[in-house]
mmCIF file of C-alpha atoms in Angstrom:
data_model
loop_
_atom_site.group_PDB
_atom_site.id
_atom_site.type_symbol
_atom_site.label_atom_id
_atom_site.label_comp_id
_atom_site.label_asym_id
_atom_site.label_seq_id
_atom_site.Cartn_x
_atom_site.Cartn_y
_atom_site.Cartn_z
ATOM 1 C CA MET C 1 100.657 121.860 100.893
ATOM 2 C CA SER C 2 102.289 124.170 98.321
ATOM 3 C CA ASN C 3 100.908 124.470 94.812
ATOM 4 C CA SER C 4 103.848 122.457 93.445
ATOM 5 C CA HIS C 5 103.344 119.604 95.902
ATOM 6 C CA LEU C 6 99.618 119.509 95.183
ATOM 7 C CA HIS C 7 100.434 119.523 91.449
ATOM 8 C CA TRP C 8 102.812 116.573 91.949
ATOM 9 C CA GLU C 9 100.274 114.633 94.024
ATOM 10 C CA LEU C 10 97.499 115.072 91.456
ATOM 11 C CA ALA C 11 99.914 113.931 88.722
ATOM 12 C CA GLY C 12 100.722 110.720 90.609
ATOM 13 C CA LEU C 13 104.382 111.543 91.253
ATOM 14 C CA TYR C 14 104.223 110.497 94.889
ATOM 15 C CA SER C 15 104.819 106.841 95.700
ATOM 16 C CA GLU C 16 102.195 104.628 97.315
ATOM 17 C CA THR C 17 103.932 105.063 100.678
ATOM 18 C CA GLY C 18 103.836 108.864 100.465
ATOM 19 C CA PRO C 19 107.218 110.387 99.582
ATOM 20 C CA LEU C 20 108.560 111.229 96.133
ATOM 21 C CA GLU C 21 111.433 108.787 96.551
ATOM 22 C CA ARG C 22 111.372 105.314 95.014
ATOM 23 C CA LEU C 23 112.714 101.940 96.132
ATOM 24 C CA LEU C 24 116.064 101.714 94.360
ATOM 25 C CA PRO C 25 119.280 99.694 94.848
ATOM 26 C CA LEU C 26 121.518 102.657 95.698
ATOM 27 C CA GLY C 27 124.892 102.412 97.385
ATOM 28 C CA GLU C 28 126.065 104.249 100.463
ATOM 29 C CA LEU C 29 126.731 107.973 100.373
ATOM 30 C CA MET C 30 129.937 109.201 102.003
ATOM 31 C CA VAL C 31 129.304 112.255 104.173
ATOM 32 C CA PRO C 32 132.267 114.386 105.391
ATOM 33 C CA ASN C 33 132.163 114.881 109.146
ATOM 34 C CA ASP C 34 133.769 118.340 109.042
ATOM 35 C CA MET C 35 131.399 120.833 107.419
ATOM 36 C CA GLU C 36 130.891 124.555 108.002
ATOM 37 C CA LEU C 37 129.615 127.712 106.293
ATOM 38 C CA GLU C 38 131.821 130.601 105.237
ATOM 39 C CA GLY C 39 129.556 133.275 103.821
ATOM 40 C CA GLU C 40 127.919 131.845 100.699
ATOM 41 C CA TRP C 41 130.222 128.811 100.639
ATOM 42 C CA LEU C 42 129.800 125.321 102.085
ATOM 43 C CA CYS C 43 133.203 124.112 103.297
ATOM 44 C CA TRP C 44 133.894 120.462 104.002
ATOM 45 C CA GLY C 45 136.884 118.393 104.991
ATOM 46 C CA TRP C 46 138.236 114.943 105.688
ATOM 47 C CA ARG C 47 142.023 115.313 105.132
ATOM 48 C CA GLY C 48 142.352 111.861 103.622
ATOM 49 C CA ASP C 49 141.212 110.138 106.818
ATOM 50 C CA PRO C 50 138.453 107.585 106.076
ATOM 51 C CA LEU C 51 137.294 107.943 109.679
ATOM 52 C CA GLN C 52 136.229 111.484 108.804
ATOM 53 C CA TRP C 53 133.550 110.143 106.444
ATOM 54 C CA THR C 54 130.208 108.769 107.569
ATOM 55 C CA PRO C 55 128.636 106.153 105.258
ATOM 56 C CA ARG C 56 124.888 106.645 104.898
ATOM 57 C CA ARG C 57 122.262 104.819 102.877
ATOM 58 C CA PRO C 58 119.944 107.083 100.832
ATOM 59 C CA GLY C 59 116.599 107.237 102.574
ATOM 60 C CA PRO C 60 113.135 108.793 102.439
ATOM 61 C CA HIS C 61 112.855 112.508 101.605
ATOM 62 C CA ILE C 62 116.336 112.782 100.095
ATOM 63 C CA LEU C 63 114.792 114.200 96.895
ATOM 64 C CA SER C 64 111.857 116.112 98.373
ATOM 65 C CA ASP C 65 114.124 117.811 100.946
ATOM 66 C CA PHE C 66 116.637 118.670 98.211
ATOM 67 C CA VAL C 67 113.930 120.376 96.145
ATOM 68 C CA ARG C 68 113.157 122.639 99.114
ATOM 69 C CA LEU C 69 116.723 123.968 98.939
ATOM 70 C CA ALA C 70 115.757 125.994 95.850
ATOM 71 C CA ASP C 71 115.003 128.849 98.238
ATOM 72 C CA GLY C 72 117.079 127.583 101.171
ATOM 73 C CA ASP C 73 119.413 129.642 103.295
ATOM 74 C CA GLY C 74 122.926 128.596 104.275
ATOM 75 C CA PRO C 75 122.062 126.747 107.519
ATOM 76 C CA THR C 76 119.300 124.778 105.745
ATOM 77 C CA ILE C 77 121.666 123.682 102.963
ATOM 78 C CA ARG C 78 124.360 122.785 105.492
ATOM 79 C CA ALA C 79 121.871 120.688 107.504
ATOM 80 C CA TYR C 80 120.933 118.771 104.356
ATOM 81 C CA ALA C 81 124.592 118.264 103.376
ATOM 82 C CA ARG C 82 125.442 117.035 106.875
ATOM 83 C CA ARG C 83 122.800 114.362 106.450
ATOM 84 C CA TRP C 84 123.282 113.322 102.815
ATOM 85 C CA GLY C 85 126.676 114.619 101.685
ATOM 86 C CA ILE C 86 128.106 117.129 99.236
ATOM 87 C CA LEU C 87 127.594 117.867 95.553
ATOM 88 C CA GLY C 88 131.354 118.117 94.955
ATOM 89 C CA ILE C 89 131.169 121.199 92.725
ATOM 90 C CA CYS C 90 134.185 121.572 90.413
ATOM 91 C CA GLU C 91 135.688 124.518 88.510
ATOM 92 C CA HIS C 92 133.014 124.145 85.808
ATOM 93 C CA GLY C 93 130.193 124.792 88.279
ATOM 94 C CA LEU C 94 129.047 121.169 88.000
ATOM 95 C CA PRO C 95 129.309 118.130 90.272
ATOM 96 C CA SER C 96 132.830 116.809 89.709
ATOM 97 C CA SER C 97 131.395 113.458 88.572
ATOM 98 C CA HIS C 98 130.440 115.063 85.241
ATOM 99 C CA LEU C 99 133.855 114.277 83.765
ATOM 100 C CA GLY C 100 135.475 110.922 84.296
ATOM 101 C CA ASN C 101 136.553 107.593 82.885
ATOM 102 C CA GLU C 102 137.167 104.132 84.243
ATOM 103 C CA ASP C 103 140.926 104.429 84.927
ATOM 104 C CA GLY C 104 140.784 107.887 86.499
ATOM 105 C CA THR C 105 143.071 109.533 83.953
ATOM 106 C CA LEU C 106 140.352 112.030 83.041
ATOM 107 C CA ARG C 107 138.425 113.350 86.004
ATOM 108 C CA CYS C 108 137.293 116.604 87.562
ATOM 109 C CA ARG C 109 137.885 117.349 91.213
ATOM 110 C CA PRO C 110 135.902 119.433 93.697
ATOM 111 C CA LEU C 111 136.998 123.006 94.310
ATOM 112 C CA SER C 112 139.810 123.097 96.850
ATOM 113 C CA ARG C 113 142.308 125.366 98.603
ATOM 114 C CA ARG C 114 144.662 122.682 99.887
ATOM 115 C CA GLU C 115 147.689 124.779 98.925
ATOM 116 C CA ASP C 116 146.762 127.179 101.738
ATOM 117 C CA PRO C 117 148.324 125.748 104.942
ATOM 118 C CA ALA C 118 145.838 127.679 107.090
ATOM 119 C CA TRP C 119 142.875 126.148 105.273
ATOM 120 C CA ARG C 120 141.551 123.187 107.279
ATOM 121 C CA PHE C 121 138.984 122.028 104.747
ATOM 122 C CA ASP C 122 139.419 119.766 101.715
ATOM 123 C CA GLY C 123 136.795 121.367 99.526
ATOM 124 C CA TRP C 124 134.278 124.135 99.224
ATOM 125 C CA GLU C 125 131.284 124.785 97.018
ATOM 126 C CA PRO C 126 129.053 127.812 96.390
ATOM 127 C CA LEU C 127 125.578 127.658 97.896
ATOM 128 C CA GLU C 128 124.309 129.230 94.666
ATOM 129 C CA ARG C 129 125.013 125.944 92.833
ATOM 130 C CA TRP C 130 122.971 124.042 95.417
ATOM 131 C CA ARG C 131 120.036 126.377 94.831
ATOM 132 C CA HIS C 132 120.556 126.165 91.061
ATOM 133 C CA PHE C 133 120.280 122.375 90.934
ATOM 134 C CA ALA C 134 117.425 122.343 93.471
ATOM 135 C CA ARG C 135 115.522 124.785 91.243
ATOM 136 C CA GLN C 136 116.179 122.524 88.267
ATOM 137 C CA ALA C 137 114.897 119.465 90.158
ATOM 138 C CA ARG C 138 111.757 121.353 91.182
ATOM 139 C CA ALA C 139 111.166 122.527 87.605
ATOM 140 C CA ILE C 140 111.659 118.982 86.263
ATOM 141 C CA LEU C 141 108.984 117.707 88.663
ATOM 142 C CA ASP C 142 106.637 120.571 87.727
ATOM 143 C CA LEU C 143 107.124 119.851 84.016
ATOM 144 C CA ALA C 144 106.530 116.123 84.475
ATOM 145 C CA ALA C 145 103.332 116.838 86.433
ATOM 146 C CA SER C 146 102.024 119.016 83.598
ATOM 147 C CA LEU C 147 102.931 116.473 80.937
ATOM 148 C CA HIS C 148 101.279 113.631 82.872
ATOM 149 C CA ALA C 149 98.130 115.798 82.792
ATOM 150 C CA ASP C 150 98.502 116.024 78.980
ATOM 151 C CA GLN C 151 99.375 119.720 79.155
ATOM 152 C CA PRO C 152 102.558 121.416 77.897
ATOM 153 C CA GLY C 153 104.924 122.660 80.598
ATOM 154 C CA GLN C 154 105.110 126.246 81.759
ATOM 155 C CA PRO C 155 107.689 128.421 79.929
ATOM 156 C CA GLU C 156 109.206 129.567 83.247
ATOM 157 C CA ASP C 157 109.912 125.941 84.196
ATOM 158 C CA TRP C 158 111.493 125.238 80.823
ATOM 159 C CA GLN C 159 113.629 128.364 81.229
ATOM 160 C CA VAL C 160 115.074 126.917 84.449
ATOM 161 C CA VAL C 161 116.072 123.554 82.966
ATOM 162 C CA VAL C 162 117.373 124.781 79.573
ATOM 163 C CA GLN C 163 118.775 128.143 80.681
ATOM 164 C CA HIS C 164 122.099 127.467 78.948
ATOM 165 C CA ARG C 165 120.323 127.803 75.604
ATOM 166 C CA THR C 166 120.524 131.092 73.716
ATOM 167 C CA GLN C 167 116.969 130.905 72.337
ATOM 168 C CA PRO C 168 114.001 132.056 74.418
ATOM 169 C CA VAL C 169 111.623 129.286 75.434
ATOM 170 C CA PRO C 170 109.695 127.762 73.940
ATOM 171 C CA TRP C 171 111.606 127.771 70.658
ATOM 172 C CA TRP C 172 109.623 124.692 69.648
ATOM 173 C CA ARG C 173 105.958 124.279 68.858
ATOM 174 C CA PRO C 174 104.551 123.274 72.266
ATOM 175 C CA SER C 175 103.181 119.731 72.370
ATOM 176 C CA VAL C 176 103.106 117.085 75.063
ATOM 177 C CA GLU C 177 104.926 114.524 72.915
ATOM 178 C CA ALA C 178 107.755 116.893 71.959
ATOM 179 C CA GLU C 179 108.179 118.083 75.527
ATOM 180 C CA TRP C 180 108.396 114.548 76.911
ATOM 181 C CA ILE C 181 111.321 113.982 74.534
ATOM 182 C CA LEU C 182 112.982 117.196 75.673
ATOM 183 C CA LEU C 183 112.407 116.441 79.360
ATOM 184 C CA SER C 184 113.854 112.979 78.835
ATOM 185 C CA SER C 185 117.051 114.525 77.473
ATOM 186 C CA VAL C 186 117.255 116.863 80.469
ATOM 187 C CA VAL C 187 117.004 113.994 82.969
ATOM 188 C CA GLN C 188 119.445 111.936 80.921
ATOM 189 C CA GLU C 189 121.907 114.806 81.252
ATOM 190 C CA TRP C 190 121.499 114.625 85.039
ATOM 191 C CA ILE C 191 122.253 110.900 84.845
ATOM 192 C CA ARG C 192 125.383 111.615 82.773
ATOM 193 C CA ILE C 193 126.595 114.372 85.093
ATOM 194 C CA GLY C 194 126.034 112.083 88.085
ATOM 195 C CA ASP C 195 128.056 109.298 86.393
ATOM 196 C CA VAL C 196 125.288 106.809 87.195
ATOM 197 C CA ARG C 197 125.797 103.212 86.101
ATOM 198 C CA PRO C 198 125.248 99.672 87.408
ATOM 199 C CA VAL C 199 128.127 98.576 89.657
ATOM 200 C CA MET C 200 128.914 95.432 91.597
ATOM 201 C CA ALA C 201 128.802 95.839 95.356
ATOM 202 C CA ARG C 202 129.151 93.555 98.339
ATOM 203 C CA GLY C 203 126.926 93.520 101.382
ATOM 204 C CA PRO C 204 127.695 91.958 104.777
ATOM 205 C CA THR C 205 125.574 88.835 104.224
ATOM 206 C CA GLN C 206 124.207 88.697 100.719
ATOM 207 C CA GLY C 207 127.440 88.410 98.737
ATOM 208 C CA ARG C 208 127.733 90.205 95.433
ATOM 209 C CA GLN C 209 124.880 92.397 94.278
ATOM 210 C CA VAL C 210 124.155 95.090 91.702
ATOM 211 C CA GLU C 211 123.618 98.718 92.696
ATOM 212 C CA PHE C 212 123.444 102.064 90.939
ATOM 213 C CA GLY C 213 126.778 103.753 91.553
ATOM 214 C CA SER C 214 129.662 105.572 89.922
ATOM 215 C CA SER C 215 132.788 104.555 88.019
ATOM 216 C CA ALA C 216 134.771 106.292 90.774
ATOM 217 C CA GLY C 217 133.345 103.849 93.296
ATOM 218 C CA GLY C 218 130.498 104.298 95.724
ATOM 219 C CA THR C 219 127.508 106.518 95.158
ATOM 220 C CA ARG C 220 127.483 110.290 94.786
ATOM 221 C CA LEU C 221 124.705 112.523 95.986
ATOM 222 C CA PHE C 222 124.004 114.081 92.591
ATOM 223 C CA GLY C 223 123.801 110.645 90.970
ATOM 224 C CA THR C 224 121.393 109.487 93.679
ATOM 225 C CA LEU C 225 119.174 112.513 93.062
ATOM 226 C CA ALA C 226 119.304 111.898 89.294
ATOM 227 C CA CYS C 227 118.154 108.284 89.791
ATOM 228 C CA GLN C 228 115.317 109.385 92.036
ATOM 229 C CA LEU C 229 114.202 112.035 89.518
ATOM 230 C CA LEU C 230 114.197 109.493 86.688
ATOM 231 C CA PHE C 231 111.989 107.002 88.516
ATOM 232 C CA THR C 232 109.759 109.656 90.076
ATOM 233 C CA ILE C 233 108.796 111.452 86.863
ATOM 234 C CA THR C 234 108.179 108.134 85.086
ATOM 235 C CA ARG C 235 105.996 107.058 88.047
ATOM 236 C CA VAL C 236 107.781 103.721 88.364
ATOM 237 C CA THR C 237 107.414 102.335 91.882
ATOM 238 C CA GLY C 238 111.091 101.378 92.068
ATOM 239 C CA VAL C 239 113.411 98.541 91.154
ATOM 240 C CA ALA C 240 115.616 95.991 92.862
ATOM 241 C CA VAL C 241 118.008 93.339 91.592
ATOM 242 C CA CYS C 242 117.310 89.743 92.584
ATOM 243 C CA SER C 243 120.200 88.259 94.577
ATOM 244 C CA ALA C 244 119.582 84.835 93.025
ATOM 245 C CA CYS C 245 118.964 85.350 89.309
ATOM 246 C CA ALA C 246 120.071 89.021 88.945
ATOM 247 C CA ALA C 247 116.731 89.903 87.343
ATOM 248 C CA ILE C 248 115.431 93.439 87.829
ATOM 249 C CA TYR C 249 112.035 93.465 89.531
ATOM 250 C CA ILE C 250 109.660 95.906 91.251
ATOM 251 C CA PRO C 251 109.751 95.393 95.055
ATOM 252 C CA THR C 252 106.668 95.718 97.237
ATOM 253 C CA ARG C 253 108.649 97.153 100.171
ATOM 254 C CA ARG C 254 111.994 98.861 100.656
ATOM 255 C CA PRO C 255 114.740 96.190 100.482
ATOM 256 C CA ARG C 256 117.151 96.150 103.398
ATOM 257 C CA PRO C 257 120.783 96.595 102.320
ATOM 258 C CA ASP C 258 121.980 93.839 104.686
ATOM 259 C CA GLN C 259 119.627 91.159 103.343
ATOM 260 C CA ARG C 260 119.218 89.236 100.110
ATOM 261 C CA ARG C 261 116.522 90.343 97.688
ATOM 262 C CA TYR C 262 114.387 87.936 95.663
ATOM 263 C CA CYS C 263 112.087 88.388 92.709
ATOM 264 C CA ARG C 264 108.660 86.718 92.679
ATOM 265 C CA SER C 265 109.845 83.864 90.466
ATOM 266 C CA CYS C 266 112.707 82.925 92.796
ATOM 267 C CA ARG C 267 110.463 83.196 95.856
ATOM 268 C CA ASP C 268 107.928 80.872 94.254
ATOM 269 C CA GLY C 269 110.764 78.485 93.430
ATOM 270 C CA GLY C 270 111.878 78.226 97.056
ATOM 271 C CA VAL C 271 115.238 79.920 96.515
ATOM 272 C CA PRO C 272 115.127 81.932 99.800
ATOM 273 C CA GLN C 273 114.624 78.712 101.793
ATOM 274 C CA ARG C 274 117.497 76.966 99.994
ATOM 275 C CA ASP C 275 119.801 79.925 100.584
ATOM 276 C CA ALA C 276 118.817 80.062 104.261
ATOM 277 C CA GLN C 277 119.537 76.332 104.663
ATOM 278 C CA ARG C 278 122.905 76.771 102.948
ATOM 279 C CA ASP C 279 123.718 79.623 105.353
ATOM 280 C CA ARG C 280 122.826 77.483 108.368
ATOM 281 C CA GLN C 281 125.070 74.664 107.139
ATOM 282 C CA ARG C 282 127.901 77.132 106.573
ATOM 283 C CA ARG C 283 127.546 78.510 110.107
ATOM 284 C CA ARG C 284 127.535 74.994 111.584
ATOM 285 C CA ARG C 285 130.725 74.071 109.728
ATOM 286 C CA ALA C 286 132.369 77.295 110.846
ATOM 287 C CA ALA C 287 131.490 76.510 114.478
ATOM 288 C CA LEU C 288 133.108 73.056 114.363
ATOM 289 C CA PRO C 289 136.722 72.527 115.440
ATOM 290 C CA SER C 290 139.052 72.618 112.449
ATOM 291 C CA THR C 291 139.739 68.858 112.731
ATOM 292 C CA ASP C 292 136.001 68.106 112.308
ATOM 293 C CA ARG C 293 135.357 70.167 109.168
ATOM 294 C CA THR C 294 136.323 67.481 106.670
#
C-alpha cells in the first residue's frame, strides 16, 4: 500500500466495505464507444448516434482508479475512460460542464474538430488535463487525511489544488480550522465545475426518484467524481433518497438502481409491503382481458 493510501486508511477515508467510494444516488454515465489515442490526446466519437453511447452506472473504484491517473500513461487513461467516460474538456481547459444554464443558451462544449471531414471523432481532450485533475483529487484526499488527524496540510498538496493563485503557499497562517474552510471551498469549486445538482430521474420500476445529476441531463464523470470526493473527505457513509417520502437517509448497503429505496421510518411503517401489494394488483389488472378491467 502506498504512503497516500495508508494515510487515507488511517484517517478513516475508506468506507466500511473497503473502497473510497460512497453509496450515492448517481445517474448513469454515458460512455462513447469510439475512443482512441492520438499522441497526448484522447479522441472520442459518437457522431450523434445514441447507439454509440454505452450507459453505465458509477461503481466501486471510480474515484480510487481516477486518482491513480495522476501518473498514468495514455493507455491507462484510455482504459479508464472506456469504462467510465470522458471529462469533456473545453477550450478553457476545464470540463465543459463548468459553464451552463438551464435553457442551454450559455454552455461550453468539448473540444472538437468536426469541421475537418477526415476527422472521425466528435471530441478530443489532452491527457495532461486528466493528470491535472487526478493530481488535484489525490492532493484533496491527502489534505483531508492530514486535517482529520488535526494537522495542517502539506504545502506541496496545497500548491496542487490552489495553483492558479499568484501567492506562494501557504499565504495564510496554517491552522486546521482555516484549512478546512479552504479545502471546503476547493471541493465546492469541483461541485460547481461538475454542475452537480439534484435532478428527477425515472427508473424501470420505481417511478420518479431523485439523483445527483446535471442541468444538461444525465450525469457527467467530473460531477460524479466531485460528489465522491465530497462524501469521502467528510467521511459520510453515503446517502440515498427514500422512494416513498423523499427523505435523505444513510443506506446500509448499495441501493440497486432498478429497485425502490426506503428509509428506516418507511420500512418500519410497512411501506415496502404496501407498495409490493399495489404492484401485484397492477400486474394482475394488466394481465386481464381489456373487457374485465373495469
